[in-house]
Tab-separated table of C-alpha atoms and ligand atoms in Angstrom:
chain	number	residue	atom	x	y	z
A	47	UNK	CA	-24.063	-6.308	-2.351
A	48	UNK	CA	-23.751	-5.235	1.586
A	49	UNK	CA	-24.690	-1.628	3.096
A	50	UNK	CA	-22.457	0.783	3.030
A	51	UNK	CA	-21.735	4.918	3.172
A	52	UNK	CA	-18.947	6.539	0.520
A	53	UNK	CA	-16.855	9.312	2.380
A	54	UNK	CA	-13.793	9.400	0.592
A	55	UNK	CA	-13.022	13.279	1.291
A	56	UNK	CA	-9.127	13.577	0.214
A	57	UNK	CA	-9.320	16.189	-2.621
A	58	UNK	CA	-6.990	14.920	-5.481
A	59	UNK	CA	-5.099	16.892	-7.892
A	60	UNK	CA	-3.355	14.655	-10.588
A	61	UNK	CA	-1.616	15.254	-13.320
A	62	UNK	CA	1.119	18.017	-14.735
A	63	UNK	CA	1.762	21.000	-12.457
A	64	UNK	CA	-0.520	20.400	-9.865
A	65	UNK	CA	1.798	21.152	-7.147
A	66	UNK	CA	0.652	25.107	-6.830
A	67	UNK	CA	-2.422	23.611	-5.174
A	68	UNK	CA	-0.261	23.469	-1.897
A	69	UNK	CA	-1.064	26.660	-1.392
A	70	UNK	CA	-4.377	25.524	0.233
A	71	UNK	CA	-2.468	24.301	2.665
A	72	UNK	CA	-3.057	27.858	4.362
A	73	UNK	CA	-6.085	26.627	5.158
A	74	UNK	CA	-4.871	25.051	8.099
A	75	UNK	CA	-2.494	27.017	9.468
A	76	UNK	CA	1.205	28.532	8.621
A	77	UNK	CA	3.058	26.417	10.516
A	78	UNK	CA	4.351	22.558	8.671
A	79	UNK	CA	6.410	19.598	9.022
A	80	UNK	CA	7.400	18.141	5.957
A	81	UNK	CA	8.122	14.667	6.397
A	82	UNK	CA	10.561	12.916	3.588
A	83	UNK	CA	12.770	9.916	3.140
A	84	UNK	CA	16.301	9.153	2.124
A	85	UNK	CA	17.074	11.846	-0.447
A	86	UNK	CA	15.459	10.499	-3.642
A	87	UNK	CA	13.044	14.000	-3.427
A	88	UNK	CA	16.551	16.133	-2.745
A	89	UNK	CA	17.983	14.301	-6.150
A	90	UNK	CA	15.057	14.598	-8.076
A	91	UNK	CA	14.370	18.473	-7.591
A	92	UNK	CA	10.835	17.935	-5.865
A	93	UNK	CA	12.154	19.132	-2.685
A	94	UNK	CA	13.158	22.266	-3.984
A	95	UNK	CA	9.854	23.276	-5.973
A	96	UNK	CA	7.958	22.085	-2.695
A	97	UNK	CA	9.963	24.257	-0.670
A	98	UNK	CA	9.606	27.349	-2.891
A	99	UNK	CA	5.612	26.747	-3.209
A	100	UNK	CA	5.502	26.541	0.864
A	101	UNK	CA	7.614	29.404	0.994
A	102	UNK	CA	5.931	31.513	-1.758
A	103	UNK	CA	2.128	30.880	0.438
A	104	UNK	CA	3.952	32.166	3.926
A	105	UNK	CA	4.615	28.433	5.188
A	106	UNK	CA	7.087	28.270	7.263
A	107	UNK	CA	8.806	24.343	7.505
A	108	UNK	CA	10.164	22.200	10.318
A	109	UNK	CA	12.015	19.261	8.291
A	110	UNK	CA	12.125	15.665	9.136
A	111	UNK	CA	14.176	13.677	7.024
A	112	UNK	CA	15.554	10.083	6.700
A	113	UNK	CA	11.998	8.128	7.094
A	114	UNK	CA	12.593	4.734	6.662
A	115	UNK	CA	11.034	1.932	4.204
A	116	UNK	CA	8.609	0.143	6.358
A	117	UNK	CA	9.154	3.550	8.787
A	118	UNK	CA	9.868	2.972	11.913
A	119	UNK	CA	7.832	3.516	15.357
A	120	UNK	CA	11.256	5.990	16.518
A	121	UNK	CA	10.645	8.469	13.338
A	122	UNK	CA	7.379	8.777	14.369
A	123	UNK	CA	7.966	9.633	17.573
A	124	UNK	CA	10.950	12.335	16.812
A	125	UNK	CA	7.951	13.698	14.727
A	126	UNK	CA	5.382	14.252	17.111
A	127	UNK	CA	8.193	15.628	19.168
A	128	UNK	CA	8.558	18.260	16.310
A	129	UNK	CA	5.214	18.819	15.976
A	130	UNK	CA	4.930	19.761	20.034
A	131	UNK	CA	8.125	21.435	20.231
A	132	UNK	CA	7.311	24.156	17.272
A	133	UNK	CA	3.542	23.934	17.761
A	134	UNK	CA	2.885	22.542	14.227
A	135	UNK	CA	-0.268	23.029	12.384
A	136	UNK	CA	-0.172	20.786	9.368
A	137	UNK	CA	2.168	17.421	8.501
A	138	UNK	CA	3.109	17.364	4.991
A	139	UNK	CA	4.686	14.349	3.720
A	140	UNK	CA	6.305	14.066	0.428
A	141	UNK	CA	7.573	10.505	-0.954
A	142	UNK	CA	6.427	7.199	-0.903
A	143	UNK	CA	3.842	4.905	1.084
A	144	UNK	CA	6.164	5.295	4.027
A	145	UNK	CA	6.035	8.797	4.673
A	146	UNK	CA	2.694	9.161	3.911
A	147	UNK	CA	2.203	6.361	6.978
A	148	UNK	CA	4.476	8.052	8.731
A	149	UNK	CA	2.979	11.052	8.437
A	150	UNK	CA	-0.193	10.410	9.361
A	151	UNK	CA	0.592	8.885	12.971
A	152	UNK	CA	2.788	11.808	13.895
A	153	UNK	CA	-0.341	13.837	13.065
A	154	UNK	CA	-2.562	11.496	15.211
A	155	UNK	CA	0.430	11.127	17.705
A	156	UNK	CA	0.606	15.283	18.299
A	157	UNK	CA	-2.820	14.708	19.440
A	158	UNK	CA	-2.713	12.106	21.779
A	159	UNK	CA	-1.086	12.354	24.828
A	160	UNK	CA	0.739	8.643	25.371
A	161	UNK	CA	2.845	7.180	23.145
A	162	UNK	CA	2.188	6.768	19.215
A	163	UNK	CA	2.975	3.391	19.580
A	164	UNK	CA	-0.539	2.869	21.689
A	165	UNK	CA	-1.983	4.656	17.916
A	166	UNK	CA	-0.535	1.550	15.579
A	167	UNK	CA	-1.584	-1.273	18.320
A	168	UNK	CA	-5.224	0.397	18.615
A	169	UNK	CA	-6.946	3.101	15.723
A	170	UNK	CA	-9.694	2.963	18.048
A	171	UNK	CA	-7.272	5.401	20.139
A	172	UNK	CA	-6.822	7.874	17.286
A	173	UNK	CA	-9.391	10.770	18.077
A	174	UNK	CA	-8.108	13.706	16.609
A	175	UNK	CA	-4.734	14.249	14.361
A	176	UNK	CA	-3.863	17.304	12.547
A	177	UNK	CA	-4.651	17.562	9.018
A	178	UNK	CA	-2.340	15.347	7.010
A	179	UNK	CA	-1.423	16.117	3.149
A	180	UNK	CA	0.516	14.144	0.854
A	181	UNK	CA	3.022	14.558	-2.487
A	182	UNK	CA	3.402	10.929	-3.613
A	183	UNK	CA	6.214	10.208	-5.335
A	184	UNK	CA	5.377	6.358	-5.729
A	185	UNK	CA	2.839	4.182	-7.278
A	186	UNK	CA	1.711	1.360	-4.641
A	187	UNK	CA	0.361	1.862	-1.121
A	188	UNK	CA	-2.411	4.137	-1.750
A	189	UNK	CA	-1.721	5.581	1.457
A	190	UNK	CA	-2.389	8.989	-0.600
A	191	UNK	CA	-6.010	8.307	-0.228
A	192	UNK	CA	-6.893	5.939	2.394
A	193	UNK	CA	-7.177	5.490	6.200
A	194	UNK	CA	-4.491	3.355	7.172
A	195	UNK	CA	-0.855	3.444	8.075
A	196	UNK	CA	2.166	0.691	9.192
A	197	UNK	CA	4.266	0.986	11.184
A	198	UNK	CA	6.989	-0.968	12.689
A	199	UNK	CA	9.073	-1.882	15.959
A	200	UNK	CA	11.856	-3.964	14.119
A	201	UNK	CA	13.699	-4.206	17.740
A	202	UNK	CA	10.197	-5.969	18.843
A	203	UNK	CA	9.523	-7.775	15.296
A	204	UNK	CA	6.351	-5.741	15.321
A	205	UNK	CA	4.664	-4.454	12.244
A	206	UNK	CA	1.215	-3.483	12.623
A	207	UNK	CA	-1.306	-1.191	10.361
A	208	UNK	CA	-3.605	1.652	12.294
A	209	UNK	CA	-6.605	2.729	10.874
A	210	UNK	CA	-8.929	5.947	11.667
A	211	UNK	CA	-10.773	8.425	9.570
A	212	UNK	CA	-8.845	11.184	11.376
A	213	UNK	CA	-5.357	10.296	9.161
A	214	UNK	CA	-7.388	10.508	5.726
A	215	UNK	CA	-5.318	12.646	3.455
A	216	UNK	CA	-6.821	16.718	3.520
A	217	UNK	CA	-5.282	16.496	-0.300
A	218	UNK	CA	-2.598	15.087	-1.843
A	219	UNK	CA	-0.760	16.102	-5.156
A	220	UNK	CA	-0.509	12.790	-7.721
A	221	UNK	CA	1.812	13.861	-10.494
A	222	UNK	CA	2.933	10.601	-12.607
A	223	UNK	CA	6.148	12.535	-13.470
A	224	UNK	CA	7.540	12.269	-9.957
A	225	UNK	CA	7.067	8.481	-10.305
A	226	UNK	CA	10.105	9.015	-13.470
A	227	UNK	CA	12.824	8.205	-10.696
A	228	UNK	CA	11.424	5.289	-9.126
A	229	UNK	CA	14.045	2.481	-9.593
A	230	UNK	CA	13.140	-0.563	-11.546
A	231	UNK	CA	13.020	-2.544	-8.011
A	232	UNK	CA	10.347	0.038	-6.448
A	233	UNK	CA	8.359	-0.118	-9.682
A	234	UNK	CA	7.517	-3.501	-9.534
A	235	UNK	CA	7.635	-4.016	-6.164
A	236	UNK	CA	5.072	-1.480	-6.421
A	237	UNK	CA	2.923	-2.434	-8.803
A	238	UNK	CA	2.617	-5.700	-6.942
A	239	UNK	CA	1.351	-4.193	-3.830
A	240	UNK	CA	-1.141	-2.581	-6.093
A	241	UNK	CA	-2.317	-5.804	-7.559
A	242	UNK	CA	-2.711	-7.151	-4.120
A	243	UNK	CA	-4.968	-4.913	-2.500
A	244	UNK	CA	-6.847	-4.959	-6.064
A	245	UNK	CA	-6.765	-9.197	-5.714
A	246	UNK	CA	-7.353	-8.908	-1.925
A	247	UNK	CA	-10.896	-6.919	-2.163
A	248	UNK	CA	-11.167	-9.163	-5.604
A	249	UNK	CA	-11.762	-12.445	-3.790
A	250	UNK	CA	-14.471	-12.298	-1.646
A	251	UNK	CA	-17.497	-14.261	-0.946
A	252	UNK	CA	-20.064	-11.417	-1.311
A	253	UNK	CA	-23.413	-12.254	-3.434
A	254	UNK	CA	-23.968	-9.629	-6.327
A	255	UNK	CA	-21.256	-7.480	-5.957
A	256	UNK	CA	-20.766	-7.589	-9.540
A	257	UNK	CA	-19.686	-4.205	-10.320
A	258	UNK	CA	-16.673	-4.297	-7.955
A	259	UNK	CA	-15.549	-7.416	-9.561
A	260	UNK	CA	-15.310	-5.663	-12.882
A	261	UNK	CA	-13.955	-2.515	-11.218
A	262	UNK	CA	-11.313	-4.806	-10.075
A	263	UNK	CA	-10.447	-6.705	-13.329
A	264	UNK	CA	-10.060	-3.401	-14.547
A	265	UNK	CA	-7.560	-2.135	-12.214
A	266	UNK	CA	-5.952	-5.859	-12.521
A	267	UNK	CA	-5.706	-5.360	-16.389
A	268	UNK	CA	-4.807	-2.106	-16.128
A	269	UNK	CA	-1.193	-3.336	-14.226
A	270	UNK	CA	-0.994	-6.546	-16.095
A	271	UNK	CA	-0.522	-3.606	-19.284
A	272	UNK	CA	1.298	-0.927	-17.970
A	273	UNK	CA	3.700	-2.689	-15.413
A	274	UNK	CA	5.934	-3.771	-18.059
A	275	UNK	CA	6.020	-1.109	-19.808
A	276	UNK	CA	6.552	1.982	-16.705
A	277	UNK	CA	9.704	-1.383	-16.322
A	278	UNK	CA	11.536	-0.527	-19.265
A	279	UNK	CA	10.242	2.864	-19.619
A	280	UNK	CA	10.330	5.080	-16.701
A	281	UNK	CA	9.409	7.845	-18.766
A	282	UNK	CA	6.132	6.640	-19.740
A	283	UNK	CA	4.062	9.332	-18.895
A	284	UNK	CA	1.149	7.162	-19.618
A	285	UNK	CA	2.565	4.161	-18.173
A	286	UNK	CA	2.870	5.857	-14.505
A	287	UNK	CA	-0.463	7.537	-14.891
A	288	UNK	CA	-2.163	4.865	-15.002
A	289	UNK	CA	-0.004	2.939	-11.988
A	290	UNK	CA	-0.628	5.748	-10.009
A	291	UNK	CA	-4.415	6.358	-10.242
A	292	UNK	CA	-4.711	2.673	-9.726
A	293	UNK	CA	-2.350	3.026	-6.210
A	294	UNK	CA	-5.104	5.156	-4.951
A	295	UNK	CA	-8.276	3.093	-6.534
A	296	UNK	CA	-7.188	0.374	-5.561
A	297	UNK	CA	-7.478	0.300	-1.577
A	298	UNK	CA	-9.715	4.196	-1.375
A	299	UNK	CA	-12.952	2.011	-0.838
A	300	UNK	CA	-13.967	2.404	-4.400
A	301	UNK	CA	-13.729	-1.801	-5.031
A	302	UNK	CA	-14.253	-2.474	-1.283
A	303	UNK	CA	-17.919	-0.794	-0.564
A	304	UNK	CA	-20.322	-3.231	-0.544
A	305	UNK	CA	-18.180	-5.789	-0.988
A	306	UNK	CA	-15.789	-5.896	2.175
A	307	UNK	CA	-13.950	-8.998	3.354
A	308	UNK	CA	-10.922	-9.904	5.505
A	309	UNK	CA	-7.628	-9.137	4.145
A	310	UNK	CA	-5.212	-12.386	4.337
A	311	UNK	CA	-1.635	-12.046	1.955
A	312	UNK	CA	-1.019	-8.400	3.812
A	313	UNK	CA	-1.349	-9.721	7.287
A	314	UNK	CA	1.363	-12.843	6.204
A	315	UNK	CA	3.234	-10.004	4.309
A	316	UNK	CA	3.681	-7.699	7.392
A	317	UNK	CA	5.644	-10.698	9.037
A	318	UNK	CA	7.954	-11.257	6.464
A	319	UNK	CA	8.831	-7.483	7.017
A	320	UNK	CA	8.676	-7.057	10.787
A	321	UNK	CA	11.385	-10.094	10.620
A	322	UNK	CA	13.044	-9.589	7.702
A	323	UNK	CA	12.776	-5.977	6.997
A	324	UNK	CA	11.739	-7.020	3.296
A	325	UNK	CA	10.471	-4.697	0.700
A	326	UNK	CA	6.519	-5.094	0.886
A	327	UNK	CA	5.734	-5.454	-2.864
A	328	UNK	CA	8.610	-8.020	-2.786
A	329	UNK	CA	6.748	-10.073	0.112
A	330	UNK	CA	3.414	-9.887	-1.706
A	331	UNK	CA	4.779	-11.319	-4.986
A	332	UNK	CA	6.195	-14.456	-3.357
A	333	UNK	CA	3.011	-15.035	-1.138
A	334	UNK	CA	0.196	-14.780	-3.269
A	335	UNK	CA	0.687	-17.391	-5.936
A	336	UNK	CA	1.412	-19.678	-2.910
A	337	UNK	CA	-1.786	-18.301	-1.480
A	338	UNK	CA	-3.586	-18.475	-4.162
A	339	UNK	CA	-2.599	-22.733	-4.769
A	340	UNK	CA	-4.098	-22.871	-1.138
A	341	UNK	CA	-7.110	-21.603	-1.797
A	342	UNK	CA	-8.261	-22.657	-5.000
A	343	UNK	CA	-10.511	-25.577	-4.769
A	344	UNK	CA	-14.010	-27.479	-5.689
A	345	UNK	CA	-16.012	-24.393	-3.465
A	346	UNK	CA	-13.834	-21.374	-4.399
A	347	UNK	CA	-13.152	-22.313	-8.213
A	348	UNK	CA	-15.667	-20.088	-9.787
A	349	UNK	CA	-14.189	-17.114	-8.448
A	350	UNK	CA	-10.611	-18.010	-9.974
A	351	UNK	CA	-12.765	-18.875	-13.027
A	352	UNK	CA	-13.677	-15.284	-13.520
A	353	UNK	CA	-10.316	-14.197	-12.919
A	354	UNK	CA	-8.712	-16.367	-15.564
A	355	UNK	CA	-11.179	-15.526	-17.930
A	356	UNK	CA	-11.692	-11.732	-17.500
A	357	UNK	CA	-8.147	-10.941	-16.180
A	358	UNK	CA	-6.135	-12.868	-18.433
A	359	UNK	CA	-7.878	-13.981	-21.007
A	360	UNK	CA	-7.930	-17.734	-20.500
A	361	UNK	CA	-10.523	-19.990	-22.497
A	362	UNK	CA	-12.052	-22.732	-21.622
A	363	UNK	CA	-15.333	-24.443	-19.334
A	364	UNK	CA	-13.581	-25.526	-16.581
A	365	UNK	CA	-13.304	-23.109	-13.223
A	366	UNK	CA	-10.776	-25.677	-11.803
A	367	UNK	CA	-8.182	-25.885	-15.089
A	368	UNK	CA	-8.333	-22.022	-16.020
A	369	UNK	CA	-7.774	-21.168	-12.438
A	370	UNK	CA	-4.829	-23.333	-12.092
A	371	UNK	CA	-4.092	-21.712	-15.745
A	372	UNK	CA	-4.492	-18.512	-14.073
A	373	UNK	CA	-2.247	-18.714	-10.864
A	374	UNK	CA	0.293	-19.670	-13.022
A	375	UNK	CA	-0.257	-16.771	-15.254
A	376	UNK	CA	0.682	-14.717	-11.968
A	377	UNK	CA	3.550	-16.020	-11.234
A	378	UNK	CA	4.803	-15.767	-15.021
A	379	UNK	CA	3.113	-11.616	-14.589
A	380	UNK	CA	5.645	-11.609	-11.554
A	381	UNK	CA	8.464	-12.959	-12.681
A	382	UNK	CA	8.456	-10.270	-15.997
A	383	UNK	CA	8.369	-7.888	-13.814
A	384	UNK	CA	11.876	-9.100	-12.180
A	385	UNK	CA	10.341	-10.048	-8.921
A	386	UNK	CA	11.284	-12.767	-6.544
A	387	UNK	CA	9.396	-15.718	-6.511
A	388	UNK	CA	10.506	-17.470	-3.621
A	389	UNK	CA	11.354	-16.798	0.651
A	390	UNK	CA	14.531	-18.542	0.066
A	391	UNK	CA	15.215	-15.522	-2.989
A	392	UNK	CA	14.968	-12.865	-0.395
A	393	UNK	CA	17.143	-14.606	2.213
A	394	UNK	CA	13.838	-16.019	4.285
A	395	UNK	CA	14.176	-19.427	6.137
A	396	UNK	CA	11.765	-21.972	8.420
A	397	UNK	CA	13.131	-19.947	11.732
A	398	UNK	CA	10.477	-17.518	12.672
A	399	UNK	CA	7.824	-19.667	10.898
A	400	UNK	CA	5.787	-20.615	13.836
A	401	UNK	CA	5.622	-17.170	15.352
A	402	UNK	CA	5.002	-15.588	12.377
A	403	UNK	CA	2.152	-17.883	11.213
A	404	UNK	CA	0.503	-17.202	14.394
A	405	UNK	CA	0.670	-13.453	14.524
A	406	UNK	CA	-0.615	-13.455	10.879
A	407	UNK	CA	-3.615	-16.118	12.018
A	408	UNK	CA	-4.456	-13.565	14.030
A	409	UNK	CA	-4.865	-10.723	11.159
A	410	UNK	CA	-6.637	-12.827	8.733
A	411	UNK	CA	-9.999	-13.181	10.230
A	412	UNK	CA	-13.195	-12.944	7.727
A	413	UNK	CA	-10.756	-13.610	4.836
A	414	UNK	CA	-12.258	-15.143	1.500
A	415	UNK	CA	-10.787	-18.512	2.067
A	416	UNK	CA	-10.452	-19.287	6.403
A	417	UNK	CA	-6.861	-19.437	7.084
A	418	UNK	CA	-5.571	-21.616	10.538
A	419	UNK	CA	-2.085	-20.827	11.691
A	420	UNK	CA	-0.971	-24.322	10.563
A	421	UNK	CA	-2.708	-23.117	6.920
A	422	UNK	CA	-0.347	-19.917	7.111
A	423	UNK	CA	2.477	-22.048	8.034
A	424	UNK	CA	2.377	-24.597	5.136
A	425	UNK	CA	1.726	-21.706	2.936
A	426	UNK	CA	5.018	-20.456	3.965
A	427	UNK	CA	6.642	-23.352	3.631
A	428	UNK	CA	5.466	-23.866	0.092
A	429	UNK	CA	6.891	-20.355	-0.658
A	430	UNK	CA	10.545	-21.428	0.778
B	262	NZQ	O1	13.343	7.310	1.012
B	262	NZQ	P1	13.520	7.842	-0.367
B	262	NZQ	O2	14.858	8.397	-0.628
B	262	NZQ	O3	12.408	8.775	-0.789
B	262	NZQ	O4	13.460	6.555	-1.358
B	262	NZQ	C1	12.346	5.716	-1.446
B	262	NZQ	C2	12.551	4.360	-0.769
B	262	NZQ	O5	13.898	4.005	-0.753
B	262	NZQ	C3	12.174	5.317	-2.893
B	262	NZQ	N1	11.395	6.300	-3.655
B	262	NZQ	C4	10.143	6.759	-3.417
B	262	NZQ	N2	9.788	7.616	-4.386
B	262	NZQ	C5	10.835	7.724	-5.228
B	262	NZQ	C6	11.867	6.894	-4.777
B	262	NZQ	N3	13.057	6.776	-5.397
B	262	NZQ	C7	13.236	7.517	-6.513
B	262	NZQ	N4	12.267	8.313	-7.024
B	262	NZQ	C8	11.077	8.456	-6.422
B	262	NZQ	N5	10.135	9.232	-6.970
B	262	NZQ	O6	11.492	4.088	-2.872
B	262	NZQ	C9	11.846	3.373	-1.698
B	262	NZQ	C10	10.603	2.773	-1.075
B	262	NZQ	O7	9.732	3.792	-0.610
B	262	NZQ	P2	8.509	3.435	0.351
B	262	NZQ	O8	7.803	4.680	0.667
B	262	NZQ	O9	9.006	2.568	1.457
B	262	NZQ	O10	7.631	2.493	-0.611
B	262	NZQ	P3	6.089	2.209	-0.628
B	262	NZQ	O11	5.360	3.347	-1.197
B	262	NZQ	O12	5.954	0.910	-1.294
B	262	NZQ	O13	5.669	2.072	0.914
B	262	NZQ	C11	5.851	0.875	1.623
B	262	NZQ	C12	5.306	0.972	3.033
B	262	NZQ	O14	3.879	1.194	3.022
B	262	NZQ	C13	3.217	0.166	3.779
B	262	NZQ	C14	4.160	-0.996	3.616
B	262	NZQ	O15	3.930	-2.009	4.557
B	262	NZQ	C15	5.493	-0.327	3.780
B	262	NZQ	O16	5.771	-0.091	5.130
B	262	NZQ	N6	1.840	-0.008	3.327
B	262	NZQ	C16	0.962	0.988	3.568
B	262	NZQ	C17	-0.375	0.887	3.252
B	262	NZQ	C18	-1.330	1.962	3.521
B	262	NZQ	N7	-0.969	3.007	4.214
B	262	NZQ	O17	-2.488	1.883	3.109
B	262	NZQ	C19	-0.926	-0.319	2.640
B	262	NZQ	C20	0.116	-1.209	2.059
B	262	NZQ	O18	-0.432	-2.495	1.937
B	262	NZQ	C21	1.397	-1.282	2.807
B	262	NZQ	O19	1.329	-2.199	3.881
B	263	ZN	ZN1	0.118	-3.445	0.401
C-alpha cells in the first residue's frame, strides 16, 4: 500500500429532511448564487423548499439557470460574472454532476482574475474559490464530494477535468428521495459512471492494497444489486440510497488512498463527449468492456480473476477463462440496464478517431494497463 494523507473535509448530511442544514450556509456569508439546470429541480418542488430554507436563514439569491449536461465553459463564465457583479459570497449548486462542476469553477473563477477557462486547462491555477456547497439530485459523478470538475468548449471540441482542493464541497445535502425523478436514461447512465470510477481505482498495479480492493467489490456489488432495481423502481428508497452513497465513495479518495493509479476509460470518455456531446455514463458503458478485452492478458489476468470471482461470482481456477467470463458479465450488467453497447448505437463513427485517440493518449498516463494512441484507437474501433 503507498503513503498517503485522508482530508476529505465536505460535511455530509444524507438521508430524509436534511435540507434545513443549509442554514449553515450563514457561515459564509448572506449573499448566494444558486446554480441549477434545465428545470427538473423547478418540476420536482426542490427549488421551492431550497428557496424557502435560503430565504427563512436571511440568504438572499442571485439565480443561474439552464446549466448544461457536460456544462459548458460560457455558463461558467456568465457565473463568475454574477458572482463579481453582486459581490457573491457562497455558490450553491443544486442538481446533478454538472452543476456541481459548474459550480465549483465559477467559485474558483470569481477568484482568479483571467479567464476560467485558464482554471479547467491548469488546477494548478486555482488558488482560492469561494466556498462551494452542493444539493445533488443525481447518483453518479461524485462531484458532491470530490475535487474535480469538467468542463467543456464544444465550439473547440475541448473537454477537460480541473482539479484543486479549493473546489471541495463546504457540505452538500444527499437525500436519495431527490434521486425519485431521475429518468430511467440518467439512472443508468449513472450508475455506470459510478461503476467506472469504482473499476478505474479497482485495477491497479499496487502491491497489498488489499482493503481497497474489497472496498471496491463492495461498491461494485453494491450497483450490480441495486441498479436494476432503482431501473424499474424509482421509488426505491433503498435502491437510491445506496446509488447515491456509492456516487460519493466511489471517487472521495476512500478506494483511491494508497492505492492511486492513472485513470484511462474517463480520459477516452471525455472525447466521445467533447465531439459528440454524449451522455457520460453512456460513453463509459460502451468503452469499458472494449477496454477491458484490451487489457486482459497472461500479466494482468489475476486481477480480472479477483473480479470475476468476488464481483460476480464466477467459479473456477483459471484467471484467464473467469476474466473473459467476467467482461462478458459486464456487458450483459450493461445491457440490463438499457445501455448502449456500441459507438455506432450513439451515432459515433471512425471521423475524429485519430484526434481523439491522441488527446486521450495524452490523459492516460500511469494507467493500470499502458495505453499508446494507436492502443486507444483500436479500442475505439472495436467499440464501433
Ligand atoms: O438540467 P436538469 O433539468 O436538472 O436535468 C438533468 C440533466 O438533464 C437531469 N437530472 C438531474 N437530476 C435530476 C434530473 N432529472 C430529473 N430528476 C432529477 N432529480 O439529468 C440530466 C443529466 O444531469 P447531469 O448533471 O449532466 O448528469 P451527471 O450527474 O451524470 O453529470 C455529468 C457531468 O459530470 C462530469 C461528466 O463528464 C459530465 O460533464 N463528471 C464529473 C466528475 C467529477 N466532478 O468528479 C467525474 C465524472 O467522471 C464526470 O466526468
Ligand atoms: Zn465519470
Amino acid at each position: 500500500m503507498n503513503n498517503f494523507t485522508y482530508d476529505i473535509t465536505t460535511i455530509i448530511h444524507f438521508g430524509i429532511d436534511q435540507l434545513k442544514n443549509l442554514a449553515d450556509m450563514k457561515a459564509s456569508g448572506s449573499k448566494v448564487l444558486l446554480v441549477y439546470g434545465g428545470g427538473s429541480i423547478k418540476r420536482n418542488g426542490l427549488y421551492d423548499d431550497v428557496m424557502q430554507i435560503l430565504s427563512e436563514n436571511g440568504l438572499q439569491v442571485t439565480e443561474l439557470p439552464g446549466v448544461e449536461p457536460n456544462p459548458r465553459i460560457e455558463s461558467v463564465r456568465k457565473g463568475v460574472e454574477l458572482c463579481r457583479e453582486n459581490e457573491l459570497d457562497m455558490v450553491l449548486a443544486v442538481g446533478g454532476g454538472s452543476c456541481i462542476d459548474c459550480a465549483k469553477v465559477i467559485a474558483a473563477g470569481a477568484c482568479y482574475d483571467g479567464d476560467a477557462w485558464d482554471l479547467v486547462l491548469d488546477g494548478g491555477k486555482i488558488e482560492k474559490a469561494l466556498p462551494v456547497y452542493t444539493v445533488l439530485t443525481l447518483a453518479a459523478t461524485g462531484s458532491e464530494m470530490d475535487r474535480f470538475a469538467v468542463i467543456s468548449d464544444l465550439e473547440k471540441n475541448e473537454k477537460w477535468g480541473t482539479a484543486a482542493d479549493a473546489i471541495l464541497p463546504v457540505m452538500s445535502v444527499l437525500n436519495p428521495e431527490y434521486t425519485y425523478s431521475v429518468s430511467p436514461k440518467q439512472t443508468s447512465a449513472g450508475t455506470a459512471d459510478i461503476m467506472s470510477h469504482t473499476l478505474e481505482n479497482y485495477f491497479n498495479n499496487v502491491k497489498g492494497a488489499y482493503l481497497q480492493s474489497r472496498m471496491c467489490e463492495a461498491i461494485l456489488k453494491t450497483l450490480v444489486h441495486y441498479g436494476p432495481i432503482a431501473l424499474h423502481q424509482p421509488d426505491n428508497y433503498e435502491a437510491r440510497a445506496n446509488l447515491m452513497w456509492a456516487s460519493s465513495l466511489a471517487i472521495n479518495g476512500m478506494v483511491s488512498y494508497g492505492a492511486g493509479v492513472g485513470w484511462c476509460v474517463h480520459p477516452m470518455e471525455h472525447e466521445l463527449s467533447a465531439f459528440y456531446d454524449i451522455t457520460h455514463g453512456d460513453g463509459l458503458a460502451i468503452l469499458t468492456p472494449f477496454w477491458m478485452d484490451h487489457a486482459l492478458n497472461a500479466e494482468t489476468a489475476w486481477k480480472f480473476g479477483e473480479y470475476g470471482r468476488n464481483v460476480f461470482g464466477i467459479t473456477g481456477d483459471d484467471d484467464m477463462e473467469v476474466g473473459r467470463q467476467a467482461i462478458e458479465c459486464t456487458r450483459e450488467y450493461f445491457k440490463l440496464l438499457n445501455l448502449p453497447a456500441t459507438l455506432s448505437d450513439v451515432g459515433i463513427d471512425s471521423t475524429h478517431f485519430d484526434i481523439m485517440a491522441e488527446k486521450a493518449a495524452a490523459g492516460c498516463e500511469g494507467s493500470f494497463v499502458p495505453l499508446s494512441k494507436e492502443d486507444i484507437k483500436s479500442i475505439f474501433m472495436a467499440a464501433l
